[in-house]
Structure formats: C-alpha cells, structure tokens
C-alpha cells in the first residue's frame, strides 16, 4: 500500500540514545509528534524538546525551543570563553527566522546591545556580537529606528578609533550604514559624529572589506543629505582627492572589484551627476545680468579677436543688428538667444557646457563656429542648437536627475578619471557631432537624423566602459557614420528573415525540433545551477544561496553558501523541493516577496528579476522566492521551470534563441540555393503527356 503524500520517513537521534526511524505525518501537530518521540525514549515533559535539522544550517523545526534561552544565558556568562562560544552559535543560527523571533522575544537584542555598549573586549567577542546583532536585525522583526542614541554613539566610537581589530570596524560601518538608510533621525546623528576625514582614512586602508563598508556608509550619508549638504560634502571629498584615489587604488587595483563596491561607485557617480539637475531644470533668465554677460562672452570668444571690441564707432542699432547676426551664425534659432535656452531640460546646463567648451578648448570652439559659419547655409552645423540637443542627449544617457537604482552596478570608470567629467564628455561629443555631420553631408533638415546617429555612437562607446576620457575619444571617433551603418546592417541581417512563403513554411517545420533543443538547453542550465542573492528588508543583497535541478529533473536542490566560495556539489545542498509538488511559476509583481515591498520606482529593478515557485507544503501553499542576478538568468530559469511544468517557454530570450537557430538552420538548408531567387509561389505543375510510351515497364521479362 502506498503511504499518503504527507507521511515521510525520518530518522531522529539524540545524544546517548538509540536513533529512531519514524513515519512523520506532516498533517499532525508538531507537539503530538514530539510527544511520540519522547515517549519512545521515555522522556517526560516533551514541551521542553525541539526538533532540529542534523545537517545544513541546523535550523529548528519548532518555535518552542530551549536553544535560544541557553545561548542567551551564555551571553551573560562571566567567562569570556563562554560568551564567545555562545556568540559563535548565535551567529550560525541567526539566519533562521523562527530562531530569531525566539531570541528577540527573550530580549536577545538588548543583551547583545549591552555587550556592544560595554566594549569590554574589543576583539573577537565584540566582532561576533556585532555580526549577530546585524544578522538578527536583517530579518526586519525590529525596526532600526528603535536603537538608542547611546548605542549608536558607541558604535560610532568603534568606527572612529585608530587602534581597532580589523574584523570590528567593517561590521560597525555596516551597522551604521543600515541605521543611516533606515532612520533619518539616527542618520543625522551618524553624519554629525562620523567625520568625512575618518571615512577617507578607512578608504585608504588596503583592506577591500573595510573599503567597501566605508564606501557604503559614505554613499548612505550622501543619500540621506539635502541637495545643499550633498554638494558641500562632495566638494569637500573632491578637494581631498577622493576621486583620484578611487580611480588609481580601487578601480585599477590588482584585486578585482566586488559587486557591492561597483554598486556604491555607481551610486556615487549618480549622486555627483545629480548635482547638475538644478541647472538642467532652470531656464535662462533674460533679466539676469550675469547670464546676459555669459552669452556675450560666448559670442565674443568666437567672433571678436582678443583685445578688440564689437562695432567701435557704430551706432547702438547697428551694434545690436551685428550681435543678432553673429548669434545666428553661432547656431541659435532666434536672434535673442535667451529664447533658445528657455527649454528645460537642458536649461542653463547647455549654456554651462558651451561656455566650458569655449574656455577650455578655445581653438576647437573657434574652428567649429568659423568653419560652419563659412559654409553654405544648407550645410552649416548649428553650434548652439547642437549643444542644446547634445546636452539633453547626455543627460538621458547618463541618467542625470533619475533616482539611484538599488541594484545597479553600471558605473563608468572614466567618470573618476578627471574633474568636470560631464563637461569634458560634452567637449568630446560636440566635436564628434560636427565630424558626423560632415560625414553624413547633412543639411538643416537632417538635424534629427544626425543626433540619432550621435546618440548611437555615444551609447555604443559608453557601453564598452572605457577607462579614460582619451580612450573614450579614440573609440568614439573610430565609430564613424559608415561603421554605424555597417553595424546596423549586420544586426538587421541577424534579426530579419526572408518573408517568402516557402521559407516561412520551412521555418514552421523546423520550429518543433528547435524548441526541443532550447528546452533541453534550459534544463541543462538548471542542472548546472545558479548563485542567487538574498534580498533583505532594505533590498540589500548580502547573502548567497545556490539552487540547481537534479540530473533526473525530479527535485530542486538548494541551500545557503558563503561569499567567495564556488558552487557547491548538489548532494551537499540541505534543502529539496520535488518538482511534482510545484503548483505554479510566478514572475514580477505576482511574486510574494515583491508584493510585500510595494510598487515604488526603487523596486523596479528587483521586480523585473523576481520570480517564485509555489508548492504544496503540507496542506498549505508555500513559496520559494528568487531574484535573478541578471535578465538572462531570469529568462533561463523561468523557461526551464516552465518546461518542467509543461508550460510554453515564452521569454524574450527563447524568442531570440529560436530566431537565431531558425536563421542558422534555414541558411544551412538553403546553402546550395545561394543567389538563386526563391519565388513567392511554387512553379505550376505541367499537364500530363498525351501518352506514356516513353516509359519503361520493368515487369516485362526479357527473352
């Protein structure tokens, strides 16, 4: 007789007792199971015992366990060794949510806080206490805002101390980062107590973990500041040569850049570029004397030799007429240039870029303006109009004024390679636009086409992440208009297929076989497994876990892994989920771990990479939640899980793979028909012959 699905056989062992092999009815209350196990060993008071996994993370199966109380008593031990052992066990068990709730309900955080505030041991015990405190707080059971001011100040002291254990300060910095991001009031306290110079000292220590945590706290303080405070802080940091240090000692370090540091450098770049947003959102004020003088300086740099003034001896009307004509030559659409700069974006940021170009590259500026003003009207490239549109384009490509993503790592190394990186990038780009204009032999009617090509040139080059502005200049100038056309044509040939009916029919016949090949590849990818990051209550991606499909495609195996460790062997993973128990695959906003966090702009990146599988857990429905490390991994896993469930694979990656395979297979099948035109309709079948005397009858035997 086949046992019910909710009955499983498990082994139960206890110290100094013979192990038991029992049939565990998962529908039965846990207290009743414990009573049966204790009765078999003649143990009274079954409520004092708990079941614990013997392998993996040794998590408890019951909520009523005595382990939490035993460890918390160990924290109050007079022996330093006793406290150390209790803290070590606490760190190991803290990832278990059930255990965490038990510890917190027994005032465990307060006891840990006392150890941290007392600071009797500044070595391993303090480091373990900080790690355990962070692990418990990461579950989100208790808000960071509940921390006391004396406690936060004590942690600040550990950050500010000169002689401190190397394992303590990264943990203290991480705790202060969490406080700053979660509590504005305590964040202000941290900002006032932790000097920027102290964070700069930590960044200059050749300890990657300490550098990463110091950068994390720095970006958290910048994000929690007002626009004026942020500008003041960044100006001070640049004066202290932070940019040069990041470029030489972090980006170009011999040690590979970690994902977390890459994210913080992206945030620092985004916040720095965000300082340009007020200028980008502010239109030119025609009544501002300063702004009128800037416009005149722009005109004079192009048309008036040094030491000479406009219209000496001319009347006021004649002088105004000459100015208007020169502004027109400069590329403004209106005789009054203020009207062109009223558009926001780019607002005053376009004027800043033009002034920077005229002052820091005067020969290139004069050559641009004079060369185009001497051309025929229909072929001149308007400098001012191009600058305004190019400034908008750069703001879009660099996401100026957009909120920081919580997971992105897309920073540009050349941003940290020189001061005034945005203006320097404009200087390279405006000369590129003039070069592309001449290559396209463009007229005023082609202005939008030219800007589209320039946008593609800049986007393709920025995607290569050049390490310096000079390398960017070299690569973007090598990407000529002809090269852009060639790349477009190549991509189009890869994407397009012929529409001839015979070819379409052939493709339809090939699809089932190729879809089977894609399905096989997806399942093999699931068998290889993937490292996923856990998302905490504040969207921090600190911990890793590994999941893979068993070779027989019947079980999903998963478990936590340590940072920097390679993928574990499938048989060593503690958790298993039978594929037969899976109910459905959920993606995006339908996932429970996305619904709980709302649908704000900052959750967009996580939402796009999130998926879950719902499965039977006893009589209840449970979920296994994922956040893919990339869009490609998201497509591969959702396709593979869909294939396991017998659902169609509908991802964008499947469409691209199928198209690529179809194109390749079709070309191979038609290789002998190269340069042979394929008709839209099959040729007509000719009528049968009037007689078949020409046929040879094989049935006639020869004499």
mmCIF file of C-alpha atoms in Angstrom, residues 273 276 279-280 294 298 341 346-361 365 383-384 386-395 398 400 420-430:
data_model
loop_
_atom_site.group_PDB
_atom_site.id
_atom_site.type_symbol
_atom_site.label_atom_id
_atom_site.label_comp_id
_atom_site.label_asym_id
_atom_site.label_seq_id
_atom_site.Cartn_x
_atom_site.Cartn_y
_atom_site.Cartn_z
ATOM 1 C CA UNK A 273 25.856 63.841 -11.684
ATOM 2 C CA UNK A 276 23.715 69.057 -12.348
ATOM 3 C CA UNK A 279 20.962 73.749 -13.663
ATOM 4 C CA UNK A 280 19.259 71.327 -16.048
ATOM 5 C CA UNK A 294 27.855 84.819 -20.325
ATOM 6 C CA UNK A 298 30.282 83.084 -25.822
ATOM 7 C CA UNK A 341 17.690 78.411 -23.594
ATOM 8 C CA UNK A 346 18.612 71.250 -20.578
ATOM 9 C CA UNK A 347 18.124 74.830 -19.300
ATOM 10 C CA UNK A 348 21.251 76.548 -18.048
ATOM 11 C CA UNK A 349 23.254 73.318 -18.233
ATOM 12 C CA UNK A 350 23.533 73.759 -22.018
ATOM 13 C CA UNK A 351 24.942 77.278 -21.516
ATOM 14 C CA UNK A 352 27.426 75.912 -18.959
ATOM 15 C CA UNK A 353 28.593 73.301 -21.471
ATOM 16 C CA UNK A 354 29.041 75.840 -24.257
ATOM 17 C CA UNK A 355 30.991 78.200 -22.001
ATOM 18 C CA UNK A 356 33.186 75.356 -20.738
ATOM 19 C CA UNK A 357 33.969 74.302 -24.321
ATOM 20 C CA UNK A 358 34.798 77.870 -25.386
ATOM 21 C CA UNK A 359 37.103 78.432 -22.386
ATOM 22 C CA UNK A 360 38.856 75.053 -22.117
ATOM 23 C CA UNK A 361 39.096 74.225 -25.842
ATOM 24 C CA UNK A 365 35.489 76.092 -30.392
ATOM 25 C CA UNK A 383 26.694 75.030 -32.785
ATOM 26 C CA UNK A 384 24.154 76.345 -30.243
ATOM 27 C CA UNK A 386 23.578 71.120 -31.482
ATOM 28 C CA UNK A 387 24.889 71.909 -27.995
ATOM 29 C CA UNK A 388 21.397 72.203 -26.545
ATOM 30 C CA UNK A 389 20.261 68.909 -28.076
ATOM 31 C CA UNK A 390 23.536 67.169 -27.177
ATOM 32 C CA UNK A 391 23.199 68.241 -23.546
ATOM 33 C CA UNK A 392 19.731 66.666 -23.424
ATOM 34 C CA UNK A 393 21.127 63.517 -25.021
ATOM 35 C CA UNK A 394 23.998 63.230 -22.492
ATOM 36 C CA UNK A 395 21.603 63.755 -19.571
ATOM 37 C CA UNK A 398 23.930 59.267 -18.040
ATOM 38 C CA UNK A 400 21.061 62.760 -14.757
ATOM 39 C CA UNK A 420 34.368 68.070 -14.584
ATOM 40 C CA UNK A 421 33.730 64.754 -16.321
ATOM 41 C CA UNK A 422 30.308 65.766 -17.693
ATOM 42 C CA UNK A 423 31.642 68.953 -19.316
ATOM 43 C CA UNK A 424 34.711 67.113 -20.629
ATOM 44 C CA UNK A 425 32.452 64.472 -22.142
ATOM 45 C CA UNK A 426 30.448 67.248 -23.807
ATOM 46 C CA UNK A 427 33.622 68.695 -25.348
ATOM 47 C CA UNK A 428 34.418 65.341 -26.962
ATOM 48 C CA UNK A 429 30.812 64.781 -28.030
ATOM 49 C CA UNK A 430 30.249 68.176 -29.682
#
